Amino acid sequence: MTNSAQRTERLAPIAAGVTVVLWASAFVSIRSAGEAYSPGALALGRLLSGALVLGAILLIRREGLPPRAAWPGITVSGLLWFGLYMVALNWGEQKVDAGTAALVVNIGPILIALLAGWLLGEGLPPRLLAGMGVSFAGAVVVGMSMSGEGGSSVLGVLLCLLAAVAYAAGVVGQKPALRHASALQVTTFGCVAGAAACLPFTGQLLGQIGDAPLSATLNMVYLGVFPTALAFTTWAYALARTTAGRMGATTYAVPALVVVMSWLVLDEVPGGLTLVGGLLCLGGVAVSRSRPRGGGPASSAGPVGAEVPGPPAARRGPSS
């Protein structure tokens, strides 16, 4: 194995881990910012903050515009994942309790595996299916343990389901774009596309930012800089080097981390059932990312343990 391949093998799991931790922290920040900002305004403010940071980094690295072949995937992921997903999730969490929202949105990784197996030819490896089954069971347990913290509605459930579908379709759309453009390019212009889709909420954002407490505005900016700009970039970096199904299964670690962060930051002590569900989520992720014993190298459409090469350096544009 070359030094470059060894470096990629080390960095890809680290990038995925950074993504999962930052996405888990987003749930804590959304709780604060969501009290002062409406769903659309919060999504727009978050995306604008992320787009500014990503745009500055892109200019510093002088990567330029992505190749034409990457734009369909960038547009799909930008409109569905960066735009529709964030608005639908913000709105849905105002209508249903935390447990119901967590349970419905966690349908997303299953949809990613099914869509990637069908549209991207990744297949459905047994270890991936087994791990996702264990993790989904854990998500159900976490959802049951958290239910009752708020009211539920049919509209809220449908919005969370819409968020899960948009998330899955966005991930599957993003994967082909990463064959032609860098993770930074795909994330930056996906974020810009999502922000453009949320521009109708500009009036709400301008009207609410003056009345919002500083803590809520800072949380909105934090959401844009870290769970969006940084975490979506590290996600794209890892996704370019593995399968969409495997990356989707990794996000099942998020509910377990949310439980821990809520415990430490919000002083919300989890019950025994919540801890059991969190451990199941983590156990399922470990199973889905494990490699068969004695398995050799595989293509990107093969076993889920395989690493696939990222986009060629020549296609990434000049960098410093």
C-alpha positions as a LaTeX table, in Angstrom:
\begin{tabular}{lrrr}
\hline
Residue & $x$ (\AA) & $y$ (\AA) & $z$ (\AA) \\
\hline
Met1 & 0.00 & 0.00 & 0.00 \\
Thr2 & 1.39 & 3.40 & $-1.00$ \\
Asn3 & 1.87 & 6.24 & 1.48 \\
Ser4 & $-0.97$ & 8.13 & $-0.19$ \\
Ala5 & $-3.33$ & 5.16 & 0.16 \\
Gln6 & $-2.34$ & 4.69 & 3.79 \\
Arg7 & $-2.98$ & 8.35 & 4.49 \\
Thr8 & $-6.41$ & 8.15 & 2.86 \\
Glu9 & $-7.28$ & 5.03 & 4.85 \\
Arg10 & $-6.48$ & 6.92 & 8.07 \\
Leu11 & $-8.11$ & 10.23 & 7.20 \\
Ala12 & $-11.43$ & 9.01 & 5.78 \\
Pro13 & $-12.68$ & 7.45 & 9.08 \\
Ile14 & $-11.46$ & 10.51 & 10.99 \\
Ala15 & $-13.41$ & 12.77 & 8.62 \\
Ala16 & $-16.52$ & 10.66 & 9.10 \\
Gly17 & $-16.06$ & 10.86 & 12.88 \\
Val18 & $-15.76$ & 14.67 & 12.78 \\
Thr19 & $-18.98$ & 14.82 & 10.79 \\
Val20 & $-20.92$ & 12.64 & 13.21 \\
Val21 & $-19.78$ & 14.59 & 16.29 \\
Leu22 & $-20.59$ & 17.99 & 14.76 \\
Trp23 & $-23.98$ & 16.85 & 13.44 \\
Ala24 & $-24.81$ & 15.57 & 16.91 \\
Ser25 & $-23.88$ & 18.95 & 18.40 \\
Ala26 & $-26.26$ & 20.61 & 15.93 \\
Phe27 & $-29.28$ & 19.20 & 17.76 \\
Val28 & $-28.26$ & 21.07 & 20.90 \\
Ser29 & $-27.77$ & 24.34 & 18.99 \\
Ile30 & $-31.00$ & 23.99 & 17.02 \\
Arg31 & $-32.91$ & 23.74 & 20.28 \\
Ser32 & $-31.63$ & 27.17 & 21.32 \\
Ala33 & $-31.79$ & 28.93 & 17.96 \\
Gly34 & $-35.19$ & 27.44 & 17.12 \\
Glu35 & $-36.81$ & 29.30 & 20.00 \\
Ala36 & $-36.08$ & 32.65 & 18.34 \\
Tyr37 & $-36.05$ & 31.82 & 14.62 \\
Ser38 & $-38.69$ & 30.27 & 12.38 \\
Pro39 & $-37.71$ & 27.10 & 10.44 \\
Gly40 & $-37.04$ & 28.87 & 7.14 \\
Ala41 & $-35.19$ & 31.80 & 8.69 \\
Leu42 & $-32.98$ & 29.46 & 10.74 \\
Ala43 & $-32.16$ & 27.38 & 7.66 \\
Leu44 & $-31.32$ & 30.49 & 5.59 \\
Gly45 & $-29.15$ & 32.03 & 8.31 \\
Arg46 & $-27.32$ & 28.76 & 8.82 \\
Leu47 & $-26.69$ & 28.28 & 5.10 \\
Leu48 & $-25.56$ & 31.86 & 4.53 \\
Ser49 & $-23.06$ & 31.55 & 7.39 \\
Gly50 & $-21.78$ & 28.27 & 5.97 \\
Ala51 & $-21.59$ & 29.59 & 2.41 \\
Leu52 & $-19.52$ & 32.62 & 3.48 \\
Val53 & $-16.98$ & 30.46 & 5.32 \\
Leu54 & $-16.78$ & 27.88 & 2.53 \\
Gly55 & $-16.52$ & 30.56 & $-0.15$ \\
Ala56 & $-13.61$ & 32.20 & 1.66 \\
Ile57 & $-11.77$ & 28.88 & 1.97 \\
Leu58 & $-12.43$ & 28.10 & $-1.69$ \\
Leu59 & $-10.93$ & 31.45 & $-2.73$ \\
Ile60 & $-7.89$ & 30.93 & $-0.51$ \\
Arg61 & $-7.30$ & 27.48 & $-2.01$ \\
Arg62 & $-8.08$ & 28.81 & $-5.50$ \\
Glu63 & $-10.03$ & 25.73 & $-6.47$ \\
Gly64 & $-12.45$ & 27.59 & $-8.73$ \\
Leu65 & $-15.69$ & 26.29 & $-10.17$ \\
Pro66 & $-16.44$ & 22.55 & $-10.28$ \\
Pro67 & $-16.36$ & 20.78 & $-13.66$ \\
Arg68 & $-19.63$ & 20.76 & $-15.60$ \\
Ala69 & $-20.13$ & 17.04 & $-14.95$ \\
Ala70 & $-20.37$ & 17.69 & $-11.20$ \\
Trp71 & $-23.15$ & 20.27 & $-11.35$ \\
Pro72 & $-26.18$ & 17.92 & $-11.61$ \\
Gly73 & $-25.20$ & 16.16 & $-8.39$ \\
Ile74 & $-24.29$ & 19.44 & $-6.66$ \\
Thr75 & $-27.64$ & 20.95 & $-7.60$ \\
Val76 & $-29.63$ & 17.92 & $-6.44$ \\
Ser77 & $-27.82$ & 17.68 & $-3.11$ \\
Gly78 & $-27.96$ & 21.46 & $-2.62$ \\
Leu79 & $-31.69$ & 21.80 & $-3.20$ \\
Leu80 & $-32.76$ & 18.62 & $-1.42$ \\
Trp81 & $-30.24$ & 18.14 & 1.40 \\
Phe82 & $-29.01$ & 21.64 & 2.18 \\
Gly83 & $-32.32$ & 23.34 & 1.43 \\
Leu84 & $-35.43$ & 21.19 & 1.76 \\
Tyr85 & $-34.04$ & 18.89 & 4.47 \\
Met86 & $-33.08$ & 21.72 & 6.83 \\
Val87 & $-36.38$ & 23.58 & 6.50 \\
Ala88 & $-38.49$ & 20.43 & 6.82 \\
Leu89 & $-36.55$ & 19.17 & 9.85 \\
Asn90 & $-36.65$ & 22.55 & 11.63 \\
Trp91 & $-40.40$ & 22.75 & 11.04 \\
Gly92 & $-41.07$ & 19.11 & 11.89 \\
Glu93 & $-39.29$ & 19.34 & 15.25 \\
Gln94 & $-41.71$ & 22.12 & 16.22 \\
Lys95 & $-44.64$ & 19.80 & 15.65 \\
Val96 & $-43.54$ & 16.48 & 17.17 \\
Asp97 & $-41.66$ & 15.38 & 20.25 \\
Ala98 & $-37.95$ & 14.71 & 20.06 \\
Gly99 & $-38.37$ & 10.93 & 20.12 \\
Thr100 & $-40.76$ & 10.86 & 17.17 \\
Ala101 & $-38.54$ & 13.19 & 15.14 \\
Ala102 & $-35.44$ & 11.10 & 15.83 \\
Leu103 & $-37.24$ & 7.89 & 14.88 \\
Val104 & $-38.71$ & 9.16 & 11.61 \\
Val105 & $-35.54$ & 10.95 & 10.42 \\
Asn106 & $-33.50$ & 7.80 & 11.10 \\
Ile107 & $-35.31$ & 6.18 & 8.19 \\
Gly108 & $-32.86$ & 8.23 & 6.09 \\
Pro109 & $-29.83$ & 5.88 & 6.27 \\
Ile110 & $-32.04$ & 2.95 & 5.25 \\
Leu111 & $-33.30$ & 4.90 & 2.24 \\
Ile112 & $-29.70$ & 5.84 & 1.37 \\
Ala113 & $-28.67$ & 2.18 & 1.32 \\
Leu114 & $-31.66$ & 1.19 & $-0.83$ \\
Leu115 & $-31.26$ & 4.08 & $-3.29$ \\
Ala116 & $-27.48$ & 3.64 & $-3.52$ \\
Gly117 & $-27.87$ & $-0.09$ & $-4.09$ \\
Trp118 & $-30.37$ & 0.58 & $-6.87$ \\
Leu119 & $-29.09$ & 3.76 & $-8.56$ \\
Leu120 & $-25.34$ & 3.56 & $-7.84$ \\
Gly121 & $-24.93$ & $-0.21$ & $-8.06$ \\
Glu122 & $-23.47$ & $-0.49$ & $-4.54$ \\
Gly123 & $-25.53$ & $-3.56$ & $-3.68$ \\
Leu124 & $-26.75$ & $-4.45$ & $-0.19$ \\
Pro125 & $-23.91$ & $-6.26$ & 1.64 \\
Pro126 & $-25.09$ & $-8.50$ & 4.53 \\
Arg127 & $-22.95$ & $-6.71$ & 7.13 \\
Leu128 & $-24.41$ & $-3.35$ & 6.12 \\
Leu129 & $-27.97$ & $-4.65$ & 6.38 \\
Ala130 & $-27.28$ & $-6.33$ & 9.73 \\
Gly131 & $-25.62$ & $-3.24$ & 11.17 \\
Met132 & $-28.39$ & $-0.95$ & 9.98 \\
Gly133 & $-30.98$ & $-3.28$ & 11.49 \\
Val134 & $-29.27$ & $-3.14$ & 14.89 \\
Ser135 & $-28.82$ & 0.65 & 14.69 \\
Phe136 & $-32.42$ & 1.24 & 13.64 \\
Ala137 & $-33.58$ & $-0.87$ & 16.58 \\
Gly138 & $-31.46$ & 1.37 & 18.78 \\
Ala139 & $-33.02$ & 4.48 & 17.20 \\
Val140 & $-36.48$ & 3.05 & 17.94 \\
Val141 & $-35.50$ & 2.49 & 21.58 \\
Val142 & $-34.12$ & 6.04 & 21.86 \\
Gly143 & $-37.28$ & 7.39 & 20.23 \\
Met144 & $-39.54$ & 5.47 & 22.61 \\
Ser145 & $-37.57$ & 6.64 & 25.63 \\
Met146 & $-37.78$ & 10.29 & 24.53 \\
Ser147 & $-41.45$ & 10.25 & 23.46 \\
Gly148 & $-43.88$ & 12.27 & 25.47 \\
Glu149 & $-41.65$ & 15.36 & 25.70 \\
Gly150 & $-43.96$ & 17.28 & 23.39 \\
Gly151 & $-47.04$ & 17.02 & 21.25 \\
Ser152 & $-47.17$ & 14.99 & 18.06 \\
Ser153 & $-49.07$ & 15.75 & 14.87 \\
Val154 & $-49.60$ & 14.14 & 11.51 \\
Leu155 & $-48.06$ & 17.22 & 9.85 \\
Gly156 & $-44.96$ & 16.94 & 12.03 \\
Val157 & $-44.47$ & 13.27 & 11.19 \\
Leu158 & $-44.91$ & 13.98 & 7.47 \\
Leu159 & $-42.38$ & 16.83 & 7.65 \\
Cys160 & $-39.81$ & 14.59 & 9.37 \\
Leu161 & $-40.46$ & 11.91 & 6.76 \\
Leu162 & $-39.97$ & 14.50 & 4.02 \\
Ala163 & $-36.68$ & 15.50 & 5.67 \\
Ala164 & $-35.52$ & 11.87 & 5.70 \\
Val165 & $-36.37$ & 11.40 & 2.00 \\
Ala166 & $-34.67$ & 14.69 & 1.05 \\
Tyr167 & $-31.58$ & 13.70 & 3.06 \\
Ala168 & $-31.33$ & 10.29 & 1.39 \\
Ala169 & $-31.90$ & 11.61 & $-2.13$ \\
Gly170 & $-29.38$ & 14.40 & $-1.54$ \\
Val171 & $-26.65$ & 11.99 & $-0.41$ \\
Val172 & $-27.20$ & 9.68 & $-3.37$ \\
Gly173 & $-27.16$ & 12.68 & $-5.72$ \\
Gln174 & $-23.95$ & 13.99 & $-4.17$ \\
Lys175 & $-21.96$ & 10.77 & $-4.57$ \\
Pro176 & $-21.53$ & 10.98 & $-8.40$ \\
Ala177 & $-20.52$ & 14.67 & $-8.15$ \\
Leu178 & $-17.54$ & 13.69 & $-6.00$ \\
Arg179 & $-16.09$ & 11.73 & $-8.91$ \\
His180 & $-15.54$ & 15.01 & $-10.76$ \\
Ala181 & $-15.02$ & 17.68 & $-8.08$ \\
Ser182 & $-13.36$ & 18.02 & $-4.69$ \\
Ala183 & $-15.22$ & 17.72 & $-1.39$ \\
Leu184 & $-14.78$ & 21.45 & $-0.82$ \\
Gln185 & $-16.20$ & 22.36 & $-4.22$ \\
Val186 & $-19.20$ & 20.06 & $-3.87$ \\
Thr187 & $-19.97$ & 21.28 & $-0.36$ \\
Thr188 & $-19.49$ & 24.98 & $-1.12$ \\
Phe189 & $-21.74$ & 25.11 & $-4.15$ \\
Gly190 & $-24.26$ & 22.72 & $-2.61$ \\
Cys191 & $-24.51$ & 25.12 & 0.32 \\
Val192 & $-24.91$ & 28.06 & $-2.06$ \\
Ala193 & $-27.68$ & 26.23 & $-3.93$ \\
Gly194 & $-29.47$ & 25.49 & $-0.66$ \\
Ala195 & $-29.15$ & 29.12 & 0.45 \\
Ala196 & $-30.55$ & 30.30 & $-2.88$ \\
Ala197 & $-33.54$ & 27.98 & $-2.45$ \\
Cys198 & $-34.18$ & 29.49 & 1.01 \\
Leu199 & $-34.04$ & 33.13 & $-0.15$ \\
Pro200 & $-37.87$ & 33.45 & 0.11 \\
Phe201 & $-37.33$ & 33.39 & 3.90 \\
Thr202 & $-35.12$ & 36.51 & 3.79 \\
Gly203 & $-37.89$ & 38.73 & 5.16 \\
Gln204 & $-38.42$ & 36.42 & 8.13 \\
Leu205 & $-34.69$ & 36.31 & 8.90 \\
Leu206 & $-34.30$ & 40.09 & 8.76 \\
Gly207 & $-37.39$ & 40.58 & 10.90 \\
Gln208 & $-36.37$ & 38.08 & 13.57 \\
Ile209 & $-32.64$ & 38.75 & 13.87 \\
Gly210 & $-33.26$ & 42.09 & 15.60 \\
Asp211 & $-35.46$ & 40.55 & 18.31 \\
Ala212 & $-33.52$ & 37.30 & 18.77 \\
Pro213 & $-31.24$ & 36.97 & 21.81 \\
Leu214 & $-27.52$ & 36.95 & 21.09 \\
Ser215 & $-27.23$ & 33.31 & 22.18 \\
Ala216 & $-29.75$ & 32.21 & 19.53 \\
Thr217 & $-27.96$ & 34.15 & 16.78 \\
Leu218 & $-24.58$ & 32.76 & 17.84 \\
Asn219 & $-26.03$ & 29.25 & 17.74 \\
Met220 & $-27.32$ & 29.91 & 14.23 \\
Val221 & $-23.85$ & 31.04 & 13.14 \\
Tyr222 & $-22.30$ & 28.02 & 14.87 \\
Leu223 & $-24.66$ & 25.77 & 12.90 \\
Gly224 & $-23.47$ & 27.36 & 9.68 \\
Val225 & $-19.74$ & 27.28 & 10.41 \\
Phe226 & $-19.28$ & 23.89 & 12.09 \\
Pro227 & $-22.17$ & 21.40 & 11.49 \\
Thr228 & $-22.62$ & 22.79 & 7.96 \\
Ala229 & $-19.36$ & 24.19 & 6.49 \\
Leu230 & $-16.93$ & 21.88 & 8.28 \\
Ala231 & $-19.05$ & 18.77 & 8.83 \\
Phe232 & $-20.54$ & 18.64 & 5.33 \\
Thr233 & $-17.03$ & 19.00 & 3.87 \\
Thr234 & $-15.60$ & 16.19 & 5.99 \\
Trp235 & $-18.69$ & 14.14 & 5.07 \\
Ala236 & $-18.07$ & 14.69 & 1.35 \\
Tyr237 & $-14.38$ & 13.83 & 1.78 \\
Ala238 & $-15.26$ & 10.51 & 3.43 \\
Leu239 & $-18.15$ & 9.81 & 1.02 \\
Ala240 & $-15.77$ & 10.15 & $-1.95$ \\
Arg241 & $-13.72$ & 7.31 & $-0.48$ \\
Thr242 & $-16.40$ & 4.80 & 0.52 \\
Thr243 & $-19.97$ & 3.82 & $-0.38$ \\
Ala244 & $-23.07$ & 5.93 & 0.25 \\
Gly245 & $-24.70$ & 3.07 & 2.14 \\
Arg246 & $-21.79$ & 2.71 & 4.50 \\
Met247 & $-21.61$ & 6.45 & 5.16 \\
Gly248 & $-25.34$ & 6.59 & 5.80 \\
Ala249 & $-25.03$ & 3.82 & 8.38 \\
Thr250 & $-22.31$ & 5.82 & 10.15 \\
Thr251 & $-24.82$ & 8.56 & 11.00 \\
Tyr252 & $-26.63$ & 6.14 & 13.30 \\
Ala253 & $-23.99$ & 7.13 & 15.86 \\
Val254 & $-25.58$ & 10.60 & 16.00 \\
Pro255 & $-28.49$ & 9.70 & 18.37 \\
Ala256 & $-26.07$ & 8.15 & 20.86 \\
Leu257 & $-23.86$ & 11.24 & 20.81 \\
Val258 & $-26.87$ & 13.56 & 21.14 \\
Val259 & $-27.83$ & 11.71 & 24.34 \\
Val260 & $-24.33$ & 12.26 & 25.77 \\
Met261 & $-24.14$ & 15.92 & 24.70 \\
Ser262 & $-27.59$ & 16.70 & 26.10 \\
Trp263 & $-26.46$ & 15.11 & 29.34 \\
Leu264 & $-23.27$ & 17.19 & 29.51 \\
Val265 & $-24.47$ & 20.51 & 28.04 \\
Leu266 & $-28.18$ & 20.67 & 28.91 \\
Asp267 & $-28.03$ & 18.60 & 32.10 \\
Glu268 & $-30.65$ & 16.23 & 30.68 \\
Val269 & $-29.88$ & 12.95 & 32.44 \\
Pro270 & $-30.72$ & 10.03 & 30.13 \\
Gly271 & $-32.73$ & 7.08 & 31.40 \\
Gly272 & $-31.59$ & 3.49 & 31.25 \\
Leu273 & $-33.69$ & 2.77 & 28.15 \\
Thr274 & $-32.12$ & 5.73 & 26.34 \\
Leu275 & $-28.61$ & 4.49 & 27.16 \\
Val276 & $-29.45$ & 1.00 & 25.91 \\
Gly277 & $-30.75$ & 2.47 & 22.64 \\
Gly278 & $-27.62$ & 4.58 & 22.25 \\
Leu279 & $-25.38$ & 1.55 & 22.73 \\
Leu280 & $-27.39$ & $-0.36$ & 20.13 \\
Cys281 & $-26.92$ & 2.53 & 17.66 \\
Leu282 & $-23.15$ & 2.46 & 18.18 \\
Gly283 & $-23.01$ & $-1.33$ & 17.98 \\
Gly284 & $-24.87$ & $-1.32$ & 14.68 \\
Val285 & $-22.49$ & 1.25 & 13.23 \\
Ala286 & $-19.54$ & $-0.94$ & 14.25 \\
Val287 & $-21.10$ & $-3.95$ & 12.50 \\
Ser288 & $-21.95$ & $-2.02$ & 9.32 \\
Arg289 & $-18.41$ & $-0.63$ & 9.02 \\
Ser290 & $-16.63$ & $-3.90$ & 9.81 \\
Arg291 & $-14.80$ & $-5.81$ & 7.08 \\
Pro292 & $-15.22$ & $-9.49$ & 6.31 \\
Arg293 & $-12.29$ & $-11.57$ & 7.49 \\
Gly294 & $-9.88$ & $-12.34$ & 4.71 \\
Gly295 & $-11.70$ & $-9.99$ & 2.33 \\
Gly296 & $-9.60$ & $-8.54$ & $-0.44$ \\
Pro297 & $-9.87$ & $-5.21$ & $-2.14$ \\
Ala298 & $-13.17$ & $-4.44$ & $-3.76$ \\
Ser299 & $-14.59$ & $-1.87$ & $-6.07$ \\
Ser300 & $-16.80$ & 1.01 & $-5.03$ \\
Ala301 & $-19.82$ & $-1.08$ & $-5.92$ \\
Gly302 & $-18.59$ & $-4.07$ & $-3.98$ \\
Pro303 & $-18.46$ & $-4.93$ & $-0.28$ \\
Val304 & $-19.06$ & $-2.10$ & 2.10 \\
Gly305 & $-15.63$ & $-2.38$ & 3.63 \\
Ala306 & $-13.96$ & $-1.25$ & 0.44 \\
Glu307 & $-12.33$ & 2.11 & 0.12 \\
Val308 & $-12.73$ & 3.85 & $-3.20$ \\
Pro309 & $-10.44$ & 6.51 & $-4.61$ \\
Gly310 & $-11.39$ & 10.14 & $-4.37$ \\
Pro311 & $-11.63$ & 12.48 & $-7.34$ \\
Pro312 & $-8.43$ & 12.85 & $-9.37$ \\
Ala313 & $-6.25$ & 15.70 & $-8.20$ \\
Ala314 & $-6.20$ & 17.12 & $-11.72$ \\
Arg315 & $-9.94$ & 17.70 & $-11.53$ \\
Arg316 & $-9.88$ & 19.55 & $-8.24$ \\
Gly317 & $-8.42$ & 22.75 & $-9.62$ \\
Pro318 & $-5.27$ & 24.44 & $-8.34$ \\
Ser319 & $-4.74$ & 24.49 & $-4.60$ \\
Ser320 & $-2.22$ & 26.11 & $-2.36$ \\
\hline
\end{tabular}
